[in-house]
Amino acid sequence: MRNNVFGVLLIVMTSCSPYSRELREALESAGDNRPAIEAVLIHYAKNPADSLKLRAAEFLLANMKECYTSYCPVFKSFDTPLFKRMGQISALPDPSTSIYTNHTIKQKLIQAVWDSLVMTYGNPQQFLIRRSEDLKNLSSQYIINNIDMAFEAWNSPWSRHLSFDDFCEWVLPHRFQDEVSEDWRTPLVAKYHWLSDSLADPTDPVEACTMINKDLIKWLKFYTLLWKYPRALSASQIFTGTYAGCRDQAGAACYSMRALGIPVAHGNIPQWAKGGMGHDFSAVLSKEGKFIDFHGGDMLPGKNEAGYVAPKIFIQTYS
């Protein structure tokens, strides 16, 4: 009889929980960091005016179980010298009038930096890479700051039309892939403070996306060497090093656009039909609810072109 009573009580307690099953599972997954995660919910539950932010927090946390930073000790030895030197090399005066030659010379210099680091510390591709799970490591303040700044961005003229669901998928997410967690919104909001004064139609997210991508095109350079780096680059690494592979070109687009409230998705082609490699790109959500693809730092919305046949194209949602 005692066991039956306990079973009934457990069912009642579970059914009375204010949280969804997914959110309860996320809280359980947080382990020792559960108080920090619950503090986010408590923070927004205090004020009825924050009811929408509370819903956003529940969405963010309930879908955070697959979010993590990839790490291994060797990354610390690579990160600062690699991206700092990349930026310094990128800023060197062009040694000739040939753009192709300029890029070739600078890429050889960067390759030499990479080779030197590999000789000193080992190849990061050959180390055991572990996961630092967000639910077990992120602070409540980090998550709250991300939510508050995302809501500020949502109030921009080019994003006010977004539904709550679209906002949650394409503006709210706190990370791109498995990069180092950092506050990327604050510096990018400051960097692109001029956007609202530069648009013919401030309500058009496609025009806003085009303007930001034109800036990325000025300085972001494609380099296949970054394919060897075994995790996605953070915003600070991209903006410091000024070089990226296609995955991190998509990352640069996601960081920059979402910081400003421009709804952007990450697209992925795992493999071309007649090749062993794939491709990453981005797509901006228009006011009409259509995705218009582009390539961060390379091709503008509506001008993106695929050079090969894509058997499958995936759009990555946060949920």
Tab-separated table of C-alpha atoms in Angstrom:
chain	number	residue	atom	x	y	z
A	1	MET	CA	0.000	0.000	0.000
A	2	ARG	CA	2.859	2.384	0.846
A	3	ASN	CA	4.401	1.907	-2.601
A	4	ASN	CA	1.072	2.628	-4.288
A	5	VAL	CA	0.651	5.869	-2.317
A	6	PHE	CA	4.162	6.948	-3.239
A	7	GLY	CA	3.448	6.222	-6.898
A	8	VAL	CA	0.288	8.326	-6.824
A	9	LEU	CA	2.126	11.222	-5.152
A	10	LEU	CA	4.901	11.061	-7.741
A	11	ILE	CA	2.376	11.217	-10.593
A	12	VAL	CA	0.591	14.192	-9.002
A	13	MET	CA	3.841	16.081	-8.379
A	14	THR	CA	5.015	15.476	-11.938
A	15	SER	CA	1.717	16.500	-13.499
A	16	CYS	CA	1.621	19.712	-11.427
A	17	SER	CA	5.039	20.871	-12.556
A	18	PRO	CA	4.872	24.246	-14.356
A	19	TYR	CA	7.589	23.080	-16.732
A	20	SER	CA	7.298	21.066	-19.923
A	21	ARG	CA	8.789	17.587	-20.107
A	22	GLU	CA	11.632	18.914	-22.266
A	23	LEU	CA	12.432	21.667	-19.780
A	24	ARG	CA	12.340	19.248	-16.839
A	25	GLU	CA	14.769	16.993	-18.694
A	26	ALA	CA	17.042	19.959	-19.356
A	27	LEU	CA	17.042	20.903	-15.686
A	28	GLU	CA	17.916	17.341	-14.726
A	29	SER	CA	20.730	17.336	-17.305
A	30	ALA	CA	22.235	20.468	-15.737
A	31	GLY	CA	23.483	18.493	-12.739
A	32	ASP	CA	25.341	20.700	-10.252
A	33	ASN	CA	24.655	23.736	-12.461
A	34	ARG	CA	20.882	23.349	-12.060
A	35	PRO	CA	20.576	26.287	-9.598
A	36	ALA	CA	22.132	28.613	-12.210
A	37	ILE	CA	19.759	27.381	-14.905
A	38	GLU	CA	16.705	27.657	-12.645
A	39	ALA	CA	17.821	31.159	-11.648
A	40	VAL	CA	17.106	32.260	-15.228
A	41	LEU	CA	13.506	31.093	-14.951
A	42	ILE	CA	13.101	32.622	-11.501
A	43	HIS	CA	14.527	35.936	-12.773
A	44	TYR	CA	11.852	36.324	-15.447
A	45	ALA	CA	9.025	34.826	-13.373
A	46	LYS	CA	9.291	37.646	-10.810
A	47	ASN	CA	7.850	40.324	-13.088
A	48	PRO	CA	4.595	39.760	-15.037
A	49	ALA	CA	5.918	42.202	-17.674
A	50	ASP	CA	8.638	39.625	-18.457
A	51	SER	CA	6.179	36.852	-19.324
A	52	LEU	CA	7.332	36.718	-22.960
A	53	LYS	CA	10.980	36.634	-21.889
A	54	LEU	CA	10.087	33.759	-19.575
A	55	ARG	CA	8.605	31.857	-22.522
A	56	ALA	CA	11.773	32.590	-24.505
A	57	ALA	CA	13.931	31.357	-21.611
A	58	GLU	CA	11.906	28.158	-21.415
A	59	PHE	CA	12.370	27.615	-25.157
A	60	LEU	CA	16.105	28.329	-25.004
A	61	LEU	CA	16.744	26.061	-22.030
A	62	ALA	CA	14.451	23.229	-23.126
A	63	ASN	CA	16.409	22.945	-26.367
A	64	MET	CA	19.870	23.454	-24.863
A	65	LYS	CA	20.637	19.788	-24.231
A	66	GLU	CA	22.535	19.446	-27.514
A	67	CYS	CA	24.516	22.686	-27.068
A	68	TYR	CA	28.168	22.496	-26.079
A	69	THR	CA	31.685	23.804	-26.592
A	70	SER	CA	34.235	21.385	-28.020
A	71	TYR	CA	37.518	21.547	-26.157
A	72	CYS	CA	40.872	19.956	-25.537
A	73	PRO	CA	43.914	21.446	-23.746
A	74	VAL	CA	45.805	22.137	-26.991
A	75	PHE	CA	43.171	24.664	-28.093
A	76	LYS	CA	44.434	27.137	-25.486
A	77	SER	CA	47.912	26.995	-27.031
A	78	PHE	CA	46.549	27.533	-30.547
A	79	ASP	CA	43.790	30.103	-30.169
A	80	THR	CA	45.511	33.332	-29.139
A	81	PRO	CA	48.672	33.120	-31.275
A	82	LEU	CA	46.875	31.700	-34.328
A	83	PHE	CA	44.116	34.254	-34.716
A	84	LYS	CA	46.222	37.189	-33.551
A	85	ARG	CA	48.895	36.401	-36.147
A	86	MET	CA	46.263	35.816	-38.823
A	87	GLY	CA	44.899	39.297	-38.192
A	88	GLN	CA	48.377	40.828	-38.264
A	89	ILE	CA	49.209	39.094	-41.541
A	90	SER	CA	45.880	40.100	-43.048
A	91	ALA	CA	46.616	43.743	-42.201
A	92	LEU	CA	50.027	43.740	-43.908
A	93	PRO	CA	50.330	46.055	-46.933
A	94	ASP	CA	49.657	44.226	-50.167
A	95	PRO	CA	53.032	43.135	-51.611
A	96	SER	CA	51.888	43.437	-55.243
A	97	THR	CA	49.058	44.663	-57.455
A	98	SER	CA	47.778	41.169	-58.099
A	99	ILE	CA	44.941	40.225	-55.730
A	100	TYR	CA	45.583	36.539	-56.362
A	101	THR	CA	49.269	36.931	-55.519
A	102	ASN	CA	48.478	38.963	-52.392
A	103	HIS	CA	46.167	36.297	-51.018
A	104	THR	CA	48.597	33.544	-51.940
A	105	ILE	CA	51.522	35.181	-50.127
A	106	LYS	CA	49.484	35.949	-47.001
A	107	GLN	CA	48.012	32.464	-46.918
A	108	LYS	CA	51.507	30.978	-47.089
A	109	LEU	CA	52.502	33.119	-44.105
A	110	ILE	CA	49.453	31.909	-42.166
A	111	GLN	CA	50.215	28.313	-43.151
A	112	ALA	CA	53.692	28.778	-41.672
A	113	VAL	CA	52.137	29.951	-38.389
A	114	TRP	CA	49.869	26.899	-38.329
A	115	ASP	CA	52.761	24.532	-39.097
A	116	SER	CA	54.857	26.066	-36.334
A	117	LEU	CA	52.064	25.615	-33.787
A	118	VAL	CA	51.523	22.010	-34.896
A	119	MET	CA	55.249	21.321	-34.523
A	120	THR	CA	55.232	22.812	-31.023
A	121	TYR	CA	51.950	21.570	-29.579
A	122	GLY	CA	50.749	18.805	-31.892
A	123	ASN	CA	47.939	18.655	-34.440
A	124	PRO	CA	44.609	19.563	-32.784
A	125	GLN	CA	42.813	17.245	-35.205
A	126	GLN	CA	44.562	14.277	-33.595
A	127	PHE	CA	43.670	15.027	-29.958
A	128	LEU	CA	40.714	13.659	-28.036
A	129	ILE	CA	38.087	16.395	-28.152
A	130	ARG	CA	35.572	16.569	-25.321
A	131	ARG	CA	32.304	18.426	-24.835
A	132	SER	CA	31.664	21.159	-22.299
A	133	GLU	CA	27.872	21.092	-22.104
A	134	ASP	CA	26.116	24.442	-21.852
A	135	LEU	CA	23.535	23.291	-19.318
A	136	LYS	CA	26.317	22.180	-16.987
A	137	ASN	CA	28.552	25.222	-17.410
A	138	LEU	CA	26.821	28.431	-18.487
A	139	SER	CA	26.075	31.050	-15.844
A	140	SER	CA	22.608	32.461	-15.313
A	141	GLN	CA	23.903	35.950	-16.095
A	142	TYR	CA	25.280	34.828	-19.454
A	143	ILE	CA	21.919	33.362	-20.470
A	144	ILE	CA	19.932	36.339	-19.146
A	145	ASN	CA	22.198	38.775	-21.004
A	146	ASN	CA	21.699	36.828	-24.235
A	147	ILE	CA	17.915	36.862	-23.836
A	148	ASP	CA	17.732	40.561	-22.923
A	149	MET	CA	19.914	41.608	-25.857
A	150	ALA	CA	17.980	39.379	-28.253
A	151	PHE	CA	14.761	41.115	-27.185
A	152	GLU	CA	16.360	44.514	-27.712
A	153	ALA	CA	17.342	43.398	-31.216
A	154	TRP	CA	13.791	42.150	-31.858
A	155	ASN	CA	12.607	45.724	-31.407
A	156	SER	CA	14.603	46.843	-34.458
A	157	PRO	CA	12.438	48.098	-37.358
A	158	TRP	CA	13.546	45.220	-39.617
A	159	SER	CA	12.549	42.559	-37.075
A	160	ARG	CA	9.416	43.858	-35.305
A	161	HIS	CA	7.247	41.881	-37.722
A	162	LEU	CA	8.744	38.563	-36.599
A	163	SER	CA	6.466	36.112	-34.832
A	164	PHE	CA	7.569	34.833	-31.454
A	165	ASP	CA	8.378	31.428	-32.957
A	166	ASP	CA	10.541	32.933	-35.712
A	167	PHE	CA	12.288	35.147	-33.170
A	168	CYS	CA	13.115	32.103	-31.035
A	169	GLU	CA	14.578	30.137	-33.946
A	170	TRP	CA	16.481	32.823	-35.860
A	171	VAL	CA	17.442	35.608	-33.385
A	172	LEU	CA	17.399	34.220	-29.832
A	173	PRO	CA	19.966	31.337	-30.035
A	174	HIS	CA	23.046	31.965	-27.909
A	175	ARG	CA	25.524	30.064	-30.080
A	176	PHE	CA	26.280	29.073	-33.679
A	177	GLN	CA	27.859	25.603	-33.389
A	178	ASP	CA	30.420	24.209	-30.915
A	179	GLU	CA	32.521	27.377	-30.566
A	180	VAL	CA	33.775	28.887	-27.297
A	181	SER	CA	30.945	30.610	-25.424
A	182	GLU	CA	31.368	34.368	-25.296
A	183	ASP	CA	29.357	37.580	-25.379
A	184	TRP	CA	29.279	38.184	-29.119
A	185	ARG	CA	26.158	40.370	-29.168
A	186	THR	CA	27.576	43.393	-27.320
A	187	PRO	CA	30.590	44.070	-29.613
A	188	LEU	CA	28.613	43.399	-32.793
A	189	VAL	CA	25.764	45.719	-31.805
A	190	ALA	CA	28.407	48.403	-31.260
A	191	LYS	CA	30.190	47.593	-34.534
A	192	TYR	CA	27.034	47.907	-36.622
A	193	HIS	CA	25.403	50.803	-34.789
A	194	TRP	CA	25.172	52.645	-38.118
A	195	LEU	CA	22.778	50.160	-39.722
A	196	SER	CA	19.476	51.861	-38.935
A	197	ASP	CA	20.645	55.102	-40.574
A	198	SER	CA	21.858	53.368	-43.735
A	199	LEU	CA	18.702	51.712	-45.066
A	200	ALA	CA	16.282	52.940	-47.697
A	201	ASP	CA	13.606	50.728	-46.104
A	202	PRO	CA	14.420	50.162	-42.416
A	203	THR	CA	11.645	47.550	-42.187
A	204	ASP	CA	13.261	45.238	-44.747
A	205	PRO	CA	15.379	42.470	-43.159
A	206	VAL	CA	16.803	41.486	-46.565
A	207	GLU	CA	18.168	44.990	-47.133
A	208	ALA	CA	19.554	45.044	-43.579
A	209	CYS	CA	21.216	41.673	-44.191
A	210	THR	CA	22.661	42.924	-47.476
A	211	MET	CA	24.222	45.956	-45.789
A	212	ILE	CA	25.903	43.877	-43.077
A	213	ASN	CA	27.129	41.310	-45.579
A	214	LYS	CA	28.647	44.065	-47.720
A	215	ASP	CA	30.751	44.980	-44.707
A	216	LEU	CA	31.774	41.339	-44.186
A	217	ILE	CA	32.821	41.143	-47.847
A	218	LYS	CA	35.265	44.023	-47.292
A	219	TRP	CA	37.437	42.155	-44.820
A	220	LEU	CA	36.434	38.497	-44.378
A	221	LYS	CA	38.602	36.218	-46.514
A	222	PHE	CA	38.070	32.584	-47.424
A	223	TYR	CA	40.883	30.165	-46.589
A	224	THR	CA	40.677	26.362	-46.632
A	225	LEU	CA	43.273	26.070	-43.835
A	226	LEU	CA	40.501	26.828	-41.334
A	227	TRP	CA	38.852	23.538	-42.272
A	228	LYS	CA	41.638	21.916	-40.232
A	229	TYR	CA	40.547	23.705	-37.067
A	230	PRO	CA	38.376	21.075	-35.363
A	231	ARG	CA	35.645	23.285	-33.950
A	232	ALA	CA	33.635	26.272	-35.115
A	233	LEU	CA	35.245	29.679	-34.651
A	234	SER	CA	33.843	32.147	-32.166
A	235	ALA	CA	32.864	35.634	-33.295
A	236	SER	CA	35.990	37.148	-31.725
A	237	GLN	CA	38.226	34.605	-33.494
A	238	ILE	CA	36.641	35.386	-36.872
A	239	PHE	CA	36.759	39.151	-36.417
A	240	THR	CA	40.349	38.997	-35.105
A	241	GLY	CA	41.741	36.570	-37.682
A	242	THR	CA	39.651	37.853	-40.649
A	243	TYR	CA	39.883	34.447	-42.374
A	244	ALA	CA	37.317	31.651	-42.408
A	245	GLY	CA	36.197	28.513	-44.194
A	246	CYS	CA	32.612	28.298	-45.464
A	247	ARG	CA	31.333	26.974	-42.125
A	248	ASP	CA	32.696	29.978	-40.288
A	249	GLN	CA	31.612	32.376	-43.021
A	250	ALA	CA	28.129	31.157	-42.117
A	251	GLY	CA	29.080	31.710	-38.489
A	252	ALA	CA	30.141	35.296	-39.171
A	253	ALA	CA	26.764	35.877	-40.825
A	254	CYS	CA	24.804	34.335	-37.946
A	255	TYR	CA	26.665	36.273	-35.257
A	256	SER	CA	26.448	39.599	-37.081
A	257	MET	CA	22.856	39.361	-38.265
A	258	ARG	CA	21.329	37.878	-35.126
A	259	ALA	CA	23.071	40.430	-32.910
A	260	LEU	CA	21.137	43.079	-34.855
A	261	GLY	CA	17.883	41.125	-34.848
A	262	ILE	CA	18.085	40.103	-38.517
A	263	PRO	CA	16.546	36.595	-38.784
A	264	VAL	CA	19.171	34.347	-40.354
A	265	ALA	CA	19.412	30.566	-40.658
A	266	HIS	CA	22.432	28.306	-41.091
A	267	GLY	CA	22.214	26.067	-44.160
A	268	ASN	CA	24.297	22.971	-44.767
A	269	ILE	CA	24.951	20.687	-47.725
A	270	PRO	CA	26.664	17.608	-46.200
A	271	GLN	CA	28.079	16.448	-49.525
A	272	TRP	CA	27.885	17.430	-53.175
A	273	ALA	CA	26.445	14.869	-55.562
A	274	LYS	CA	29.755	14.389	-57.394
A	275	GLY	CA	32.249	15.308	-54.711
A	276	GLY	CA	33.448	14.296	-51.282
A	277	MET	CA	32.962	17.676	-49.677
A	278	GLY	CA	29.971	19.766	-48.654
A	279	HIS	CA	29.158	23.405	-48.085
A	280	ASP	CA	27.733	25.815	-45.508
A	281	PHE	CA	25.778	28.964	-46.286
A	282	SER	CA	23.185	31.276	-44.751
A	283	ALA	CA	19.646	32.393	-45.512
A	284	VAL	CA	17.756	35.494	-44.398
A	285	LEU	CA	14.013	35.338	-43.654
A	286	SER	CA	12.135	37.994	-45.634
A	287	LYS	CA	9.029	39.878	-44.472
A	288	GLU	CA	7.055	37.579	-46.762
A	289	GLY	CA	8.294	34.543	-44.816
A	290	LYS	CA	10.648	33.250	-47.522
A	291	PHE	CA	14.284	32.308	-47.000
A	292	ILE	CA	16.718	34.028	-49.354
A	293	ASP	CA	20.120	32.385	-49.313
A	294	PHE	CA	23.471	34.147	-49.291
A	295	HIS	CA	27.087	33.452	-48.340
A	296	GLY	CA	28.626	35.363	-45.450
A	297	GLY	CA	31.423	37.648	-46.608
A	298	ASP	CA	31.024	36.493	-50.202
A	299	MET	CA	27.631	36.540	-51.964
A	300	LEU	CA	24.675	38.824	-51.233
A	301	PRO	CA	21.075	37.674	-50.741
A	302	GLY	CA	19.641	36.557	-54.061
A	303	LYS	CA	23.102	36.278	-55.626
A	304	ASN	CA	24.240	33.042	-53.992
A	305	GLU	CA	25.121	30.272	-56.431
A	306	ALA	CA	25.843	26.576	-55.971
A	307	GLY	CA	28.523	25.312	-58.320
A	308	TYR	CA	27.522	21.662	-57.934
A	309	VAL	CA	24.394	19.549	-57.534
A	310	ALA	CA	23.230	19.321	-53.896
A	311	PRO	CA	21.472	16.002	-53.113
A	312	LYS	CA	20.193	17.333	-49.792
A	313	ILE	CA	20.101	20.779	-48.197
A	314	PHE	CA	19.480	21.163	-44.473
A	315	ILE	CA	18.430	24.253	-42.549
A	316	GLN	CA	19.545	24.011	-38.933
A	317	THR	CA	16.972	25.187	-36.402
A	318	TYR	CA	17.761	25.757	-32.741
A	319	SER	CA	14.907	23.522	-31.662
